[in-house]
Every structure is written in C-alpha cells, then in structure tokens.
Short mmCIF file of C-alpha atoms in Angstrom, two decimals:
data_model
loop_
_atom_site.label_atom_id
_atom_site.label_comp_id
_atom_site.label_asym_id
_atom_site.label_seq_id
_atom_site.Cartn_x
_atom_site.Cartn_y
_atom_site.Cartn_z
CA MET A 1 15.07 4.58 -11.96
CA LYS A 2 16.51 7.90 -10.82
CA ASN A 3 20.20 8.20 -10.09
CA GLN A 4 21.64 9.72 -6.94
CA LYS A 5 22.11 13.18 -8.49
CA GLN A 6 18.46 13.30 -9.63
CA ARG A 7 17.24 12.19 -6.20
CA GLU A 8 19.30 14.92 -4.49
CA GLN A 9 17.85 17.52 -6.86
CA ASP A 10 14.31 16.27 -6.13
CA LEU A 11 15.04 16.48 -2.41
CA LYS A 12 16.21 20.11 -2.72
CA GLU A 13 13.15 21.13 -4.76
CA ILE A 14 10.72 19.44 -2.38
CA GLU A 15 12.50 21.03 0.60
CA LYS A 16 12.12 24.45 -1.04
CA ALA A 17 8.38 23.80 -1.59
CA TYR A 18 7.91 22.87 2.08
CA SER A 19 9.80 26.04 3.09
CA THR A 20 7.35 28.09 1.02
CA ILE A 21 4.36 26.32 2.59
CA LEU A 22 5.66 26.81 6.14
CA SER A 23 6.47 30.47 5.49
CA LYS A 24 2.73 31.07 5.16
CA LEU A 25 2.11 29.96 8.76
CA PRO A 26 2.72 32.19 11.83
CA LEU A 27 5.40 29.87 13.22
CA THR A 28 7.41 31.09 16.19
CA ASN A 29 9.10 27.85 17.23
CA GLU A 30 12.75 27.65 16.17
CA GLY A 31 12.44 23.86 16.24
CA VAL A 32 10.93 23.88 12.73
CA GLU A 33 14.06 25.19 11.00
CA SER A 34 14.93 21.72 9.74
CA THR A 35 11.33 20.68 9.10
CA PRO A 36 11.39 21.32 5.30
CA LYS A 37 14.37 18.99 4.87
CA ARG A 38 12.94 16.31 7.16
CA ALA A 39 9.51 16.55 5.44
CA ALA A 40 11.10 16.31 1.98
CA LYS A 41 13.02 13.14 3.01
CA ALA A 42 9.86 11.69 4.52
CA LEU A 43 7.81 12.37 1.38
CA LEU A 44 10.40 10.66 -0.81
CA GLU A 45 10.45 7.67 1.54
CA LEU A 46 6.63 7.49 1.65
CA THR A 47 6.46 7.50 -2.16
CA GLN A 48 9.36 5.15 -2.94
CA GLY A 49 6.92 2.65 -4.50
CA TYR A 50 7.04 4.75 -7.70
CA HIS A 51 10.64 3.66 -8.21
CA THR A 52 10.22 -0.11 -8.26
CA THR A 53 8.01 -2.81 -9.74
CA PRO A 54 6.53 -6.07 -8.43
CA GLU A 55 8.74 -7.97 -10.86
CA GLU A 56 11.87 -6.42 -9.33
CA LYS A 57 10.76 -7.21 -5.78
CA ILE A 58 9.57 -10.73 -6.56
CA GLY A 59 12.78 -11.67 -8.38
CA GLU A 60 13.25 -15.41 -8.01
CA GLY A 61 10.61 -15.69 -5.29
CA ILE A 62 8.24 -17.84 -7.39
CA PHE A 63 8.24 -21.58 -6.67
CA PRO A 64 6.60 -24.70 -8.17
CA TYR A 65 3.59 -26.11 -6.27
CA GLU A 66 1.68 -29.31 -6.85
CA GLY A 67 -0.86 -29.15 -4.03
CA ASP A 68 -4.48 -28.01 -4.00
CA GLY A 69 -4.33 -25.68 -0.96
CA VAL A 70 -5.09 -22.04 -0.36
CA VAL A 71 -2.57 -19.39 0.71
CA HIS A 72 -4.08 -16.92 3.21
CA VAL A 73 -1.96 -14.19 4.84
CA LYS A 74 -3.70 -11.63 7.03
CA GLY A 75 -2.62 -8.65 9.08
CA LEU A 76 -0.04 -7.17 6.67
CA GLU A 77 0.37 -3.56 7.74
CA ILE A 78 -0.56 -0.94 5.16
CA CYS A 79 0.60 2.67 5.47
CA SER A 80 -0.16 4.94 2.54
CA LEU A 81 -0.86 8.57 1.70
CA CYS A 82 -4.27 9.61 0.36
CA GLU A 83 -3.78 11.28 -2.99
CA HIS A 84 -6.48 13.86 -2.23
CA HIS A 85 -5.06 15.41 0.95
CA LEU A 86 -1.60 13.84 1.42
CA LEU A 87 -2.76 12.47 4.78
CA PRO A 88 -2.05 8.87 5.83
CA PHE A 89 -4.38 5.95 5.82
CA ILE A 90 -3.26 3.03 7.97
CA GLY A 91 -4.59 -0.45 8.30
CA THR A 92 -4.17 -4.09 7.38
CA CYS A 93 -4.15 -6.07 4.17
CA SER A 94 -5.17 -9.70 3.83
CA ILE A 95 -4.21 -11.66 0.73
CA THR A 96 -5.70 -15.01 -0.20
CA TYR A 97 -4.97 -16.92 -3.38
CA ILE A 98 -5.55 -20.41 -4.78
CA PRO A 99 -2.26 -21.54 -6.41
CA ASP A 100 -2.14 -23.10 -9.86
CA LYS A 101 1.27 -24.81 -10.09
CA LYS A 102 3.12 -21.77 -8.72
CA ILE A 103 3.35 -19.99 -5.37
CA LEU A 104 4.98 -16.77 -4.21
CA GLY A 105 7.42 -16.62 -1.32
CA LEU A 106 5.36 -15.26 1.59
CA SER A 107 7.56 -12.18 2.06
CA LYS A 108 6.79 -11.24 -1.55
CA LEU A 109 3.17 -10.64 -0.64
CA LYS A 110 4.27 -7.99 1.84
CA ARG A 111 6.67 -6.51 -0.69
CA ILE A 112 3.96 -6.29 -3.37
CA SER A 113 1.56 -4.54 -0.99
CA ASP A 114 4.31 -2.10 0.05
CA ILE A 115 5.18 -1.14 -3.54
CA TYR A 116 1.66 0.08 -4.14
CA ALA A 117 1.07 1.49 -0.65
CA ARG A 118 4.20 3.63 -1.02
CA ARG A 119 2.54 5.74 -3.68
CA LEU A 120 -0.16 8.42 -3.47
CA GLN A 121 -3.28 6.30 -3.39
CA VAL A 122 -6.96 5.71 -2.94
CA GLN A 123 -7.70 2.51 -1.06
CA GLU A 124 -9.89 1.13 -3.83
CA ARG A 125 -7.08 1.34 -6.41
CA LEU A 126 -4.51 0.01 -3.95
CA THR A 127 -6.62 -3.12 -3.34
CA GLU A 128 -7.00 -3.70 -7.11
CA GLN A 129 -3.29 -3.17 -7.85
CA ILE A 130 -2.20 -5.74 -5.24
CA ALA A 131 -4.66 -8.32 -6.61
CA GLU A 132 -3.58 -7.69 -10.22
CA ALA A 133 0.13 -8.00 -9.35
CA ILE A 134 -0.44 -11.39 -7.68
CA GLU A 135 -2.59 -12.53 -10.60
CA LYS A 136 0.08 -11.48 -13.13
CA SER A 137 2.97 -13.03 -11.20
CA VAL A 138 1.65 -16.59 -10.56
CA ASN A 139 -1.63 -16.82 -12.50
CA PRO A 140 -3.58 -18.42 -9.59
CA LYS A 141 -7.04 -19.94 -9.80
CA GLY A 142 -8.32 -17.08 -7.68
CA VAL A 143 -7.16 -14.01 -5.75
CA LEU A 144 -8.86 -12.16 -2.91
CA VAL A 145 -7.46 -8.97 -1.38
CA VAL A 146 -9.11 -7.25 1.60
CA ILE A 147 -7.85 -3.98 3.00
CA ARG A 148 -9.29 -2.42 6.20
CA SER A 149 -7.98 0.97 7.18
CA VAL A 150 -8.54 4.24 8.94
CA HIS A 151 -8.13 7.40 6.85
CA LEU A 152 -6.79 10.40 8.72
CA CYS A 153 -8.36 12.70 6.14
CA MET A 154 -11.72 11.60 7.62
CA LYS A 155 -10.50 11.59 11.21
CA MET A 156 -8.54 14.88 11.36
CA ARG A 157 -10.42 17.10 8.89
CA GLY A 158 -13.74 17.38 7.13
CA VAL A 159 -16.25 15.12 8.89
CA CYS A 160 -13.86 14.43 11.81
CA GLU A 161 -15.27 10.93 12.30
CA LYS A 162 -13.97 9.26 15.45
CA ASP A 163 -13.29 5.66 14.27
CA PRO A 164 -14.06 5.35 10.55
CA GLU A 165 -12.99 1.98 9.15
CA THR A 166 -12.99 1.53 5.40
CA CYS A 167 -12.99 -1.95 3.93
CA THR A 168 -12.25 -2.67 0.26
CA VAL A 169 -12.40 -6.09 -1.37
CA VAL A 170 -11.18 -7.28 -4.79
CA ARG A 171 -12.15 -10.76 -5.98
CA LYS A 172 -10.69 -12.46 -9.04
CA GLY A 173 -11.09 -15.90 -10.60
CA GLU A 174 -12.60 -18.52 -8.28
CA PHE A 175 -13.31 -15.88 -5.61
CA ALA A 176 -15.35 -13.82 -8.08
CA ARG A 177 -17.42 -16.89 -8.94
CA ASN A 178 -17.88 -18.30 -5.42
CA GLN A 179 -19.55 -15.92 -2.98
CA LEU A 180 -19.41 -18.40 -0.03
CA LEU A 181 -15.66 -18.90 -0.44
CA THR A 182 -15.17 -15.17 -0.59
CA MET A 183 -17.24 -14.51 2.53
CA GLN A 184 -15.29 -17.16 4.47
CA TYR A 185 -11.98 -15.41 3.87
CA VAL A 186 -13.36 -11.85 4.13
CA SER A 187 -14.63 -12.64 7.65
CA GLU A 188 -11.31 -14.33 8.56
CA SER A 189 -9.47 -11.23 7.32
CA HIS A 190 -11.05 -8.97 9.90
CA GLN A 191 -8.46 -7.33 12.04
CA ALA A 192 -9.18 -3.85 13.20
CA PRO A 193 -6.69 -1.17 12.04
CA LYS A 194 -4.43 0.15 14.76
CA LEU A 195 -3.43 3.75 15.12
#
C-alpha cells in the first residue's frame, strides 16, 4: 500500500501527463486550467481498487450458515474504466451463490465488485474476478456472476452504437453443472444498465 508521500508524487506526475495531453489541443477556454489536477485526482479515485484486496474489505464479514438457501443480489452498480481506451463502462452486477456452511455479509458483495471495478478492466475479466473472490472467501457450492453494461468506447467512438448492452456470465460449481439453475438466475438478473 502506498503512503501519503507516494500518492502525492503520483498525483503530481499524472497531473503533468494530463497537462501535456491537453497542451496538444487547441483549447481557448480558461476553465480548463485546473483540469489536469482534477483529472489526475479522478483517475486515482477510479483506480483505487489496485490498492486493496477482497480479504481486506471482507474482514470479519464471514458468518456461519446452516441452511440450504441461495443468496441472490441483483442491481449492484458497476462503474469501471475500459483498459483499451480509458473510457467508462457502466452497468449492473448480479451475484448469486449457494452457501456451504458460510455466508458473506451482503455489503461485502458490493465491496468485492467495487475492488475489481475500480481497476482498468475488460468486462469479461471483471466478471471472473468477482466470482473467484467469492469462491475463495466462502467456498460455496456454486457461484454465478452476471454483469450487464454499456461501454462508452462503443457508444462514443468507433462504431458509435446507440444502445449496446454487453452481458457477461461466469458460472462455477453447481451453476456450471446445472444449466436450468443458471438460466433461472441469469433471467432474474436482467436489469438494463442506466446512463
């Protein structure tokens, strides 16, 4: 983990890089004088997931469980930066798992998804990382993670598609073996991304 002095040095170097980038544009608006500093702070905030781990965020948020239920949380907001263009992709994450003697506090599911979303990402890897973190933390009988999002790199540049929704699904354990169970929760996970 970086100390305060290292973070301040990073901030200055990123600010300088943004100043260089902006100097190549024919800007005439004086309102962008502070943009390099604001953009540097934003980039560090948007990539803060590199500086923590699921284990740190979960802490003591694992509890014993004797039931035979299913945990299904949908609509967790995902905001990440595409590693190819540094443009956002925004959407929702649904997490379903079948506990095996242990459960996670519900807020920990959001924290796990945020750790990985706050890194430069591709949606496919993000979905896999969330599923693996849940699998590692409570060793459930099965894990299903579904992310639906809109990528601004497709909406604002390149193909300029109006409403492109990307859906990624990772199935582990019982969900990998049982297609009907998977489809039930994938269809329940549908919630259109909001921009």
